[in-house]
Coordinates of C-alpha atoms and ligand atoms in Angstrom, one line a residue:
X1 CA -17.5 21.6 -5.5
X2 CA -17.3 22.0 -9.3
X3 CA -17.2 18.6 -11.2
X4 CA -15.6 17.9 -14.5
X5 CA -18.1 16.6 -17.0
X6 CA -17.3 15.3 -20.5
X7 CA -20.0 15.8 -23.1
X8 CA -19.7 13.6 -26.2
X9 CA -21.9 14.3 -29.2
X10 CA -21.3 14.6 -32.9
X11 CA -24.0 17.3 -33.1
X12 CA -22.5 20.7 -32.4
X13 CA -25.8 22.3 -31.4
X14 CA -26.4 19.6 -28.7
X15 CA -22.9 20.1 -27.4
X16 CA -23.5 23.8 -27.1
X17 CA -26.9 23.6 -25.4
X18 CA -25.8 20.9 -22.9
X19 CA -22.5 22.5 -22.0
X20 CA -24.2 25.9 -21.5
X21 CA -26.8 24.3 -19.2
X22 CA -24.2 22.4 -17.1
X23 CA -21.9 25.4 -16.8
X24 CA -24.8 27.3 -15.4
X25 CA -24.7 24.9 -12.4
X26 CA -21.0 25.7 -12.0
X27 CA -19.6 22.5 -13.5
X28 CA -16.4 22.4 -15.5
X29 CA -17.4 21.1 -18.9
X30 CA -15.4 19.7 -21.8
X31 CA -16.9 18.6 -25.1
X32 CA -15.7 16.2 -27.8
X33 CA -17.4 15.0 -31.0
X34 CA -17.0 11.2 -30.9
X35 CA -16.1 8.2 -28.7
X36 CA -12.5 8.0 -29.8
X37 CA -11.8 11.6 -28.7
X38 CA -13.7 11.0 -25.5
X39 CA -11.4 8.0 -24.6
X40 CA -8.4 10.2 -25.4
X41 CA -9.7 12.9 -23.1
X42 CA -10.5 10.4 -20.3
X43 CA -7.0 9.0 -20.4
X44 CA -5.6 12.4 -20.2
X45 CA -7.5 13.8 -17.2
X46 CA -9.9 12.7 -14.6
X47 CA -13.6 13.3 -15.2
X48 CA -16.5 12.7 -12.8
X49 CA -19.2 12.2 -15.4
X50 CA -19.6 11.4 -19.0
X51 CA -22.8 12.4 -20.9
X52 CA -22.7 10.8 -24.3
X53 CA -24.8 10.5 -27.4
X54 CA -25.4 6.9 -28.5
X55 CA -25.1 7.2 -32.3
X56 CA -21.8 8.7 -33.4
X57 CA -19.4 7.9 -36.2
X58 CA -16.4 5.6 -35.5
X59 CA -16.5 4.8 -31.8
X60 CA -20.1 5.1 -30.7
X61 CA -21.7 5.7 -27.3
X62 CA -22.1 1.9 -26.6
X63 CA -18.4 1.3 -27.3
X64 CA -17.4 4.3 -25.2
X65 CA -19.6 2.9 -22.4
X66 CA -17.9 -0.5 -22.6
X67 CA -14.5 1.2 -22.5
X68 CA -15.5 3.2 -19.4
X69 CA -16.9 0.2 -17.5
X70 CA -13.6 -1.6 -17.9
X71 CA -11.1 1.2 -17.7
X72 CA -12.7 3.6 -15.3
X73 CA -15.0 1.7 -13.1
X74 CA -17.1 4.0 -10.9
X75 CA -17.3 6.7 -13.5
X76 CA -21.0 7.2 -14.3
X77 CA -22.0 7.4 -18.0
X78 CA -25.3 8.9 -19.0
X79 CA -26.4 8.2 -22.6
X80 CA -28.5 10.4 -24.8
X81 CA -30.9 8.6 -27.2
X82 CA -33.2 9.7 -29.9
X83 CA -36.8 8.9 -29.5
X84 CA -37.5 5.3 -30.6
X85 CA -34.2 3.8 -29.6
X86 CA -35.3 2.9 -26.1
X87 CA -34.3 -0.7 -26.7
X88 CA -30.7 0.2 -27.2
X89 CA -30.9 2.4 -24.1
X90 CA -32.0 -0.6 -22.0
X91 CA -29.1 -2.6 -23.4
X92 CA -26.9 0.2 -22.3
X93 CA -28.3 0.1 -18.8
X94 CA -27.5 -3.6 -18.6
X95 CA -24.0 -2.9 -19.7
X96 CA -23.5 -0.5 -16.9
X97 CA -24.7 2.9 -18.0
X98 CA -25.8 5.0 -15.1
X99 CA -29.0 6.2 -16.9
X100 CA -30.3 7.5 -20.2
X101 CA -32.2 10.6 -21.4
X102 CA -34.2 10.8 -24.6
X103 CA -34.0 13.7 -27.0
X104 CA -35.4 16.3 -26.8
X105 CA -34.6 16.3 -23.1
X106 CA -36.4 18.0 -20.3
X107 CA -33.9 20.2 -18.4
X108 CA -35.2 19.4 -14.9
X109 CA -35.1 15.7 -15.6
X110 CA -31.6 15.9 -17.0
X111 CA -30.5 18.0 -14.0
X112 CA -31.9 15.5 -11.5
X113 CA -30.1 12.6 -13.2
X114 CA -26.8 14.4 -13.4
X115 CA -27.0 15.4 -9.7
X116 CA -27.6 11.7 -8.8
X117 CA -24.8 10.5 -11.0
X118 CA -22.3 12.9 -9.5
X119 CA -23.3 11.8 -6.0
X120 CA -22.8 8.2 -7.0
X121 CA -19.5 9.0 -8.5
X122 CA -18.4 10.7 -5.2
X123 CA -19.4 7.6 -3.3
X124 CA -17.6 5.3 -5.7
X125 CA -14.5 7.4 -5.6
X126 CA -14.4 7.1 -1.9
X127 CA -14.9 3.3 -2.1
X128 CA -12.3 2.9 -4.8
X129 CA -9.7 5.1 -3.1
X130 CA -6.5 3.1 -2.8
X131 CA -5.5 1.8 0.6
X132 CA -2.8 3.9 2.2
X133 CA 0.6 2.6 1.1
X134 CA -0.9 0.7 -1.8
X135 CA 0.9 2.8 -4.4
X136 CA 4.2 2.1 -2.6
X137 CA 3.5 -1.6 -2.7
X138 CA 3.1 -1.6 1.1
X139 CA 0.3 -3.0 3.2
X140 CA -0.7 -1.6 6.6
X141 CA -2.8 1.4 7.7
X142 CA -1.9 1.9 11.3
X143 CA -0.8 5.5 12.2
X144 CA 2.9 4.3 12.5
X145 CA 2.8 3.1 8.9
X146 CA 0.9 6.1 7.6
X147 CA 3.8 8.2 9.0
X148 CA 6.2 6.0 7.1
X149 CA 4.3 6.5 3.8
X150 CA 4.1 10.2 4.4
X151 CA 7.8 10.4 4.9
X152 CA 8.6 8.3 1.9
X153 CA 6.5 10.6 -0.3
X154 CA 8.0 13.7 1.2
X155 CA 11.7 12.8 1.0
X156 CA 11.7 10.6 -2.2
X157 CA 12.1 13.5 -4.6
X158 CA 15.1 15.1 -2.7
X159 CA 18.7 13.8 -3.1
X160 CA 19.2 13.7 0.7
X161 CA 20.6 10.7 2.4
X162 CA 18.1 8.5 4.2
X163 CA 18.6 6.1 7.0
X164 CA 16.1 3.3 7.4
X165 CA 16.1 1.6 10.7
X166 CA 14.1 -1.4 11.9
X167 CA 14.3 -4.9 13.1
X168 CA 14.9 -7.7 10.6
X169 CA 12.0 -8.3 8.2
X170 CA 10.2 -5.0 8.9
X171 CA 10.4 -3.8 5.3
X172 CA 13.7 -1.8 5.0
X173 CA 14.5 -3.0 1.6
X174 CA 10.9 -2.4 0.4
X175 CA 11.1 1.2 1.6
X176 CA 14.5 1.7 -0.1
X177 CA 13.0 0.6 -3.4
X178 CA 10.0 2.7 -2.9
X179 CA 12.2 5.8 -2.3
X180 CA 14.0 5.0 -5.5
X181 CA 10.8 4.4 -7.5
X182 CA 9.2 7.6 -6.3
X183 CA 12.3 9.8 -7.0
X184 CA 13.2 11.5 -10.2
X185 CA 16.0 8.9 -10.4
X186 CA 13.5 6.1 -10.9
X187 CA 14.7 5.4 -14.5
X188 CA 18.3 5.3 -13.2
X189 CA 19.9 2.3 -11.5
X190 CA 19.1 0.9 -8.1
X191 CA 22.3 -0.7 -6.8
X192 CA 22.3 -2.7 -3.6
X193 CA 25.3 -3.5 -1.4
X194 CA 25.0 -5.8 1.5
X195 CA 27.7 -4.5 3.8
X196 CA 27.4 -7.6 6.0
X197 CA 28.3 -9.9 3.1
X198 CA 31.5 -8.4 1.7
X199 CA 34.9 -9.7 3.1
X200 CA 36.7 -6.8 4.7
X201 CA 39.6 -6.8 2.2
X202 CA 37.3 -6.5 -0.8
X203 CA 35.2 -3.6 0.5
X204 CA 37.1 -0.8 -1.1
X205 CA 37.3 -2.3 -4.6
X206 CA 33.7 -3.4 -4.4
X207 CA 32.4 0.0 -3.5
X208 CA 34.8 2.2 -5.4
X209 CA 36.2 0.0 -8.2
X210 CA 39.8 -0.4 -9.2
X211 CA 42.2 0.3 -12.0
X212 CA 44.2 -2.2 -13.9
X213 CA 47.3 -3.2 -11.9
X214 CA 46.0 -1.7 -8.7
X215 CA 46.7 -5.0 -6.9
X216 CA 47.8 -8.5 -7.8
X217 CA 45.1 -10.0 -9.9
X218 CA 43.7 -6.7 -11.1
X219 CA 44.2 -7.5 -14.8
X220 CA 41.6 -5.0 -16.0
X221 CA 39.8 -2.1 -14.5
X222 CA 36.4 -2.3 -12.9
X223 CA 33.8 0.2 -11.7
X224 CA 32.6 -0.1 -8.1
X225 CA 29.0 0.0 -6.9
X226 CA 29.1 3.7 -6.4
X227 CA 29.9 4.3 -10.1
X228 CA 27.3 1.8 -11.2
X229 CA 24.7 3.7 -9.2
X230 CA 25.6 7.0 -11.0
X231 CA 22.3 8.8 -11.7
X232 CA 20.4 6.5 -9.4
X233 CA 20.3 5.1 -5.9
X234 CA 22.9 3.2 -3.9
X235 CA 21.3 1.1 -1.2
X236 CA 23.8 0.4 1.6
X237 CA 22.1 -2.5 3.5
X238 CA 23.4 -3.3 7.0
X239 CA 25.5 -0.2 6.9
X240 CA 26.5 -0.8 10.6
X241 CA 28.8 -3.6 9.4
X242 CA 30.9 -1.2 7.4
X243 CA 34.6 -1.3 8.6
X244 CA 35.9 1.9 10.1
X245 CA 38.4 2.7 7.4
X246 CA 35.6 2.3 4.8
X247 CA 33.4 4.6 6.8
X248 CA 35.9 7.4 6.3
X249 CA 35.9 6.9 2.5
X250 CA 32.1 6.7 2.4
X251 CA 31.9 10.0 4.3
X252 CA 34.1 11.6 1.7
X253 CA 32.0 10.3 -1.1
X254 CA 28.8 11.6 0.6
X255 CA 30.2 15.0 1.4
X256 CA 32.1 15.7 -1.8
X257 CA 30.3 13.6 -4.4
X258 CA 33.6 12.1 -5.5
X259 CA 35.2 8.7 -5.3
X260 CA 38.6 7.2 -5.9
X261 CA 39.0 3.9 -7.7
X262 CA 41.7 1.7 -6.0
X263 CA 44.9 2.6 -7.9
X264 CA 43.1 5.5 -9.7
X265 CA 44.9 8.7 -10.5
X266 CA 42.2 11.2 -10.2
X267 CA 38.9 11.3 -8.3
X268 CA 35.6 10.6 -10.2
X269 CA 32.5 12.6 -9.8
X270 CA 29.4 10.6 -9.1
X271 CA 25.7 11.6 -8.8
X272 CA 24.4 9.1 -6.3
X273 CA 21.6 9.2 -3.8
X274 CA 22.5 7.0 -0.8
X275 CA 19.9 5.2 1.1
X276 CA 21.3 3.2 4.1
X277 CA 19.6 0.6 6.3
X278 CA 20.4 -1.0 9.6
X279 CA 18.9 -3.3 12.1
X280 CA 21.4 -2.4 14.8
X281 CA 21.2 0.7 16.9
X282 CA 23.8 2.9 15.2
X283 CA 23.9 5.4 18.1
X284 CA 24.9 2.5 20.3
X285 CA 27.6 1.5 17.8
X286 CA 28.8 5.1 17.9
X287 CA 29.0 5.0 21.7
X288 CA 31.0 1.7 21.4
X289 CA 33.4 3.2 18.9
X290 CA 32.4 0.9 16.2
X291 CA 30.7 3.5 14.0
X292 CA 32.0 7.0 13.3
X293 CA 30.0 9.8 14.8
X294 CA 30.4 12.1 11.8
X295 CA 29.2 9.4 9.3
X296 CA 26.2 8.6 11.6
X297 CA 25.1 12.2 11.5
X298 CA 25.6 12.4 7.7
X299 CA 23.6 9.3 7.1
X300 CA 20.9 10.1 9.6
X301 CA 19.8 13.4 7.9
X302 CA 16.4 11.9 7.4
X303 CA 15.6 8.8 9.5
X304 CA 12.8 6.5 8.6
X305 CA 12.2 4.1 11.5
X306 CA 10.0 1.1 10.8
X307 CA 7.9 -0.3 13.6
X308 CA 8.1 -3.9 14.5
X309 CA 5.0 -5.9 13.6
X310 CA 4.2 -6.7 17.2
X311 CA 3.6 -3.0 17.8
X312 CA 0.9 -2.9 15.2
X313 CA -1.1 -6.0 15.5
X314 CA -4.1 -4.3 13.8
X315 CA -2.2 -4.6 10.5
X316 CA -1.7 -8.4 10.9
X317 CA -5.0 -9.5 9.4
X318 CA -4.6 -7.2 6.4
X319 CA -1.1 -8.4 5.8
X320 CA -2.1 -12.0 6.2
X321 CA -4.9 -11.6 3.7
X322 CA -2.4 -9.9 1.3
X323 CA 0.0 -12.8 1.5
X324 CA -2.9 -15.3 1.3
X325 CA -3.9 -13.8 -2.0
X326 CA -0.4 -13.6 -3.3
X327 CA 0.5 -17.2 -2.5
X328 CA -2.9 -18.5 -3.6
X329 CA -2.3 -17.3 -7.1
X330 CA 1.4 -17.9 -7.1
X331 CA 1.0 -21.5 -5.9
X332 CA -2.3 -22.0 -7.7
X333 CA -4.2 -23.0 -4.7
X334 CA -7.7 -22.1 -3.8
X335 CA -7.8 -21.1 -0.2
X336 CA -10.4 -18.5 0.3
X337 CA -10.3 -17.4 3.9
X338 CA -8.6 -17.3 7.2
X339 CA -10.8 -18.3 10.2
X340 CA -11.4 -15.6 12.7
X341 CA -9.9 -17.4 15.6
X342 CA -6.8 -18.1 13.5
X343 CA -6.5 -14.4 12.8
X344 CA -6.8 -13.6 16.5
X345 CA -3.9 -16.0 17.2
X346 CA -1.8 -14.5 14.4
X347 CA -2.5 -11.1 16.0
X348 CA -1.5 -12.3 19.4
X349 CA 1.8 -13.7 18.3
X350 CA 4.9 -11.5 18.8
X351 CA 6.6 -11.9 15.4
X352 CA 10.3 -11.7 16.1
X353 CA 10.9 -12.1 12.3
X354 CA 8.3 -9.4 11.6
X355 CA 6.7 -9.2 8.1
X356 CA 9.1 -11.7 6.5
X357 CA 8.1 -14.3 9.2
X358 CA 4.4 -13.7 8.5
X359 CA 5.0 -13.9 4.7
X360 CA 6.9 -17.2 5.1
X361 CA 4.3 -18.6 7.4
X362 CA 1.5 -17.7 5.0
X363 CA 3.3 -19.4 2.1
X364 CA 3.7 -22.6 4.1
X365 CA 0.1 -22.5 5.2
X366 CA -1.2 -22.0 1.7
X367 CA 1.0 -24.7 0.4
X368 CA 0.2 -27.3 3.1
X369 CA -3.5 -26.6 4.0
X370 CA -5.8 -29.4 3.1
X371 CA -8.9 -27.4 3.6
X372 CA -10.3 -24.4 1.6
X373 CA -9.5 -22.1 4.6
X374 CA -6.8 -21.6 7.1
X375 CA -7.9 -22.7 10.5
X376 CA -6.5 -22.2 14.0
X377 CA -5.4 -25.8 14.1
X378 CA -3.3 -25.3 11.0
X379 CA -1.0 -22.8 12.8
X380 CA 2.3 -24.1 14.1
X381 CA 3.2 -24.3 17.8
X382 CA 3.5 -21.0 19.4
X383 CA 0.3 -19.5 18.0
X384 CA -2.4 -19.4 20.5
X385 CA -5.5 -17.4 21.4
X386 CA -4.5 -14.6 23.7
X387 CA -4.8 -15.0 27.4
X388 CA -4.7 -11.5 28.7
X389 CA -4.4 -10.4 32.2
X390 CA -7.8 -8.6 32.4
X391 CA -8.6 -9.1 36.0
X392 CA -12.3 -9.4 35.2
X393 CA -11.6 -12.5 33.2
X394 CA -10.7 -15.8 34.6
X395 CA -7.0 -16.8 34.8
X396 CA -5.5 -19.9 33.2
X397 CA -6.0 -22.1 36.2
X398 CA -9.6 -21.0 36.4
X399 CA -10.0 -21.7 32.7
X400 CA -8.7 -25.2 33.2
X401 CA -11.0 -26.0 36.0
X402 CA -14.0 -24.7 34.2
X403 CA -16.7 -26.8 32.7
X404 CA -16.7 -27.0 28.9
X405 CA -19.7 -24.7 28.5
X406 CA -18.2 -21.9 30.5
X407 CA -14.8 -22.4 28.8
X408 CA -16.4 -22.0 25.4
X409 CA -18.3 -19.0 26.5
X410 CA -15.2 -17.2 27.8
X411 CA -13.4 -17.9 24.6
X412 CA -16.3 -16.9 22.4
X413 CA -16.5 -13.6 24.2
X414 CA -12.8 -12.9 23.5
X415 CA -13.2 -13.8 19.9
X416 CA -16.3 -11.6 19.6
X417 CA -14.6 -8.6 21.1
X418 CA -11.5 -9.0 18.9
X419 CA -13.6 -9.4 15.8
X420 CA -15.7 -6.3 16.6
X421 CA -12.5 -4.3 17.3
X422 CA -11.0 -5.3 14.0
X423 CA -14.1 -4.5 12.0
X424 CA -14.4 -1.1 13.7
X425 CA -10.8 -0.4 12.9
X426 CA -11.4 -1.3 9.3
X427 CA -14.3 1.1 8.9
X428 CA -12.6 3.9 11.0
X429 CA -15.1 3.5 13.8
X430 CA -18.2 3.9 11.7
X431 CA -20.8 2.0 13.8
X432 CA -23.4 1.7 11.0
X433 CA -20.9 0.2 8.5
X434 CA -19.4 -2.1 11.2
X435 CA -22.8 -3.4 12.1
X436 CA -23.5 -4.1 8.4
X437 CA -20.3 -6.0 8.0
X438 CA -20.9 -8.0 11.2
X439 CA -24.4 -8.7 10.1
X440 CA -26.0 -7.5 13.3
X441 CA -28.1 -4.4 14.1
X442 CA -26.6 -1.1 14.9
X443 CA -28.2 -1.2 18.3
X444 CA -26.9 -4.6 19.3
X445 CA -23.5 -3.6 18.1
X446 CA -23.6 -0.6 20.4
X447 CA -24.7 -2.7 23.3
X448 CA -21.8 -5.1 22.7
X449 CA -19.3 -2.2 22.4
X450 CA -20.5 -0.9 25.7
X451 CA -20.2 -4.4 27.3
X452 CA -16.7 -4.8 25.9
X453 CA -15.6 -1.2 26.7
X454 CA -15.1 -0.4 23.0
X455 CA -15.5 3.3 22.1
X456 CA -16.9 4.7 18.8
X457 CA -13.8 6.5 17.6
Ligands
ATP501 N1 4.4 -3.1 4.6 C1 4.6 -4.2 3.9 N2 3.6 -4.7 3.1 C2 3.8 -5.8 2.4 N3 4.9 -6.6 2.4 C3 5.9 -6.1 3.1 C4 5.8 -4.9 3.9 N4 7.0 -4.7 4.5 C5 7.8 -5.8 4.2 N5 7.1 -6.6 3.4 C6 7.7 -7.9 2.8 O1 8.3 -8.5 3.9 C7 9.6 -9.1 3.4 C8 10.7 -8.5 4.2 O2 10.9 -7.2 3.9 P1 12.3 -6.5 3.7 O3 13.2 -7.5 3.0 O4 12.1 -5.2 3.0 O5 12.8 -6.4 5.2 P2 14.1 -5.9 5.8 O6 13.8 -5.0 6.9 O7 15.0 -5.4 4.7 O8 14.7 -7.2 6.5 P3 16.2 -7.6 6.9 O9 16.6 -6.7 8.0 O10 16.1 -9.0 7.3 O11 17.0 -7.4 5.6 C9 9.7 -8.8 1.9 O12 9.2 -9.9 1.2 C10 8.8 -7.6 1.8 O13 8.2 -7.6 0.5
MG502 MG1 16.9 -6.3 4.1

């Protein structure tokens, strides 16, 4: 595949020779005459390689290298030096240059170095690739979450109504904000209404606003949340709590794009994208007559269901580490790790409060821990190592009657299996990399996987 290469040299003849040479290998080449222009080009578009002269006016090759190391880590920089400046070249290597070539250069040498640099760049790019969901501020890479990310990216740009469903603490608000942030309304307002928190008699004026004198106490006029969200997103949280008469008015607003202030004379046109969320089953509410069928279908044009955390235990360690990092820096603590057995217990827990519960727990653990790590014993009651019903494994009564040695062995086996599974998941089943991470040989990992019934994919 063609790679984009940036050539930086103040000498026009060198630019010409080099670019002709690289183009012959099918690369896409840009040339600039100094470091400042190079930085501008790099900020503009992605390049896979920089080949730069050392000595240039203004921003020289060394300064360019320093900029690249900080701002585009993983981007290889090859420096060109004149004969006799090898010392500087060595300094450049120490600063992170990929390699250097001396003028006049041998084409084969240069070609070999460039091939190697591009291969390194490709490997770096892979390693530096963002975690799925990272750009949305969301952690988790299980298939269920990947589906959520894909749907957010897909529907964010359209003005269509979205209904986010999921148990409490699964991330509904986070998704609503991500939808707004990824839309072309991102610079417009994001207005949130918690439908469960507004007294029934205030709903209409809260949502649609009122005119002066509309009711006793309306001494002035006031815009509602719909109007405030004009040009942006209106997030209707707990939409299942909306009273029936308000549901009619919401439907009209959605269908016709107009609202009526209480006591208003003529309807107002608004340009609002509505994102609704609920943790109750709206179809059930429809069946019970508490939610209008027509509004349900209007809201549910694009559903985004969020999985409960207990259905994706593979994401628990990643989330726990994410919150550990966050609270460590926020609370200025220095807790570096979570013990493996503690992670296993976190994974085995069923998280009725989902991610919020995990977040709160991590905050408490980071705050209260008196060690430099979080241990199984630090976890509150209710967190235990799993005791699964695998018939090949001893049951609780058997465990209790076991000698200490056997008891430890059984638990170690469980821990080991869980750890191997986790690492394999993290490296997408790549046995070589998993073995590296686990610090055991590939062969012994394969033996263990066979023993534990773990497959390679
Ligand atoms: N995928 C995720 N990655 C990282 N943090 C998350 C993720 N999902 C949710 N959170 C965090 O968990 C907490 C709860 O999320 P959020 O408030 O969005 O949940 P919710 O579904 O709206 O809950 P509720 O139904 O109780 O209102 C927030 O602090 C949020 O930042
Ligand atoms: Mg919420």
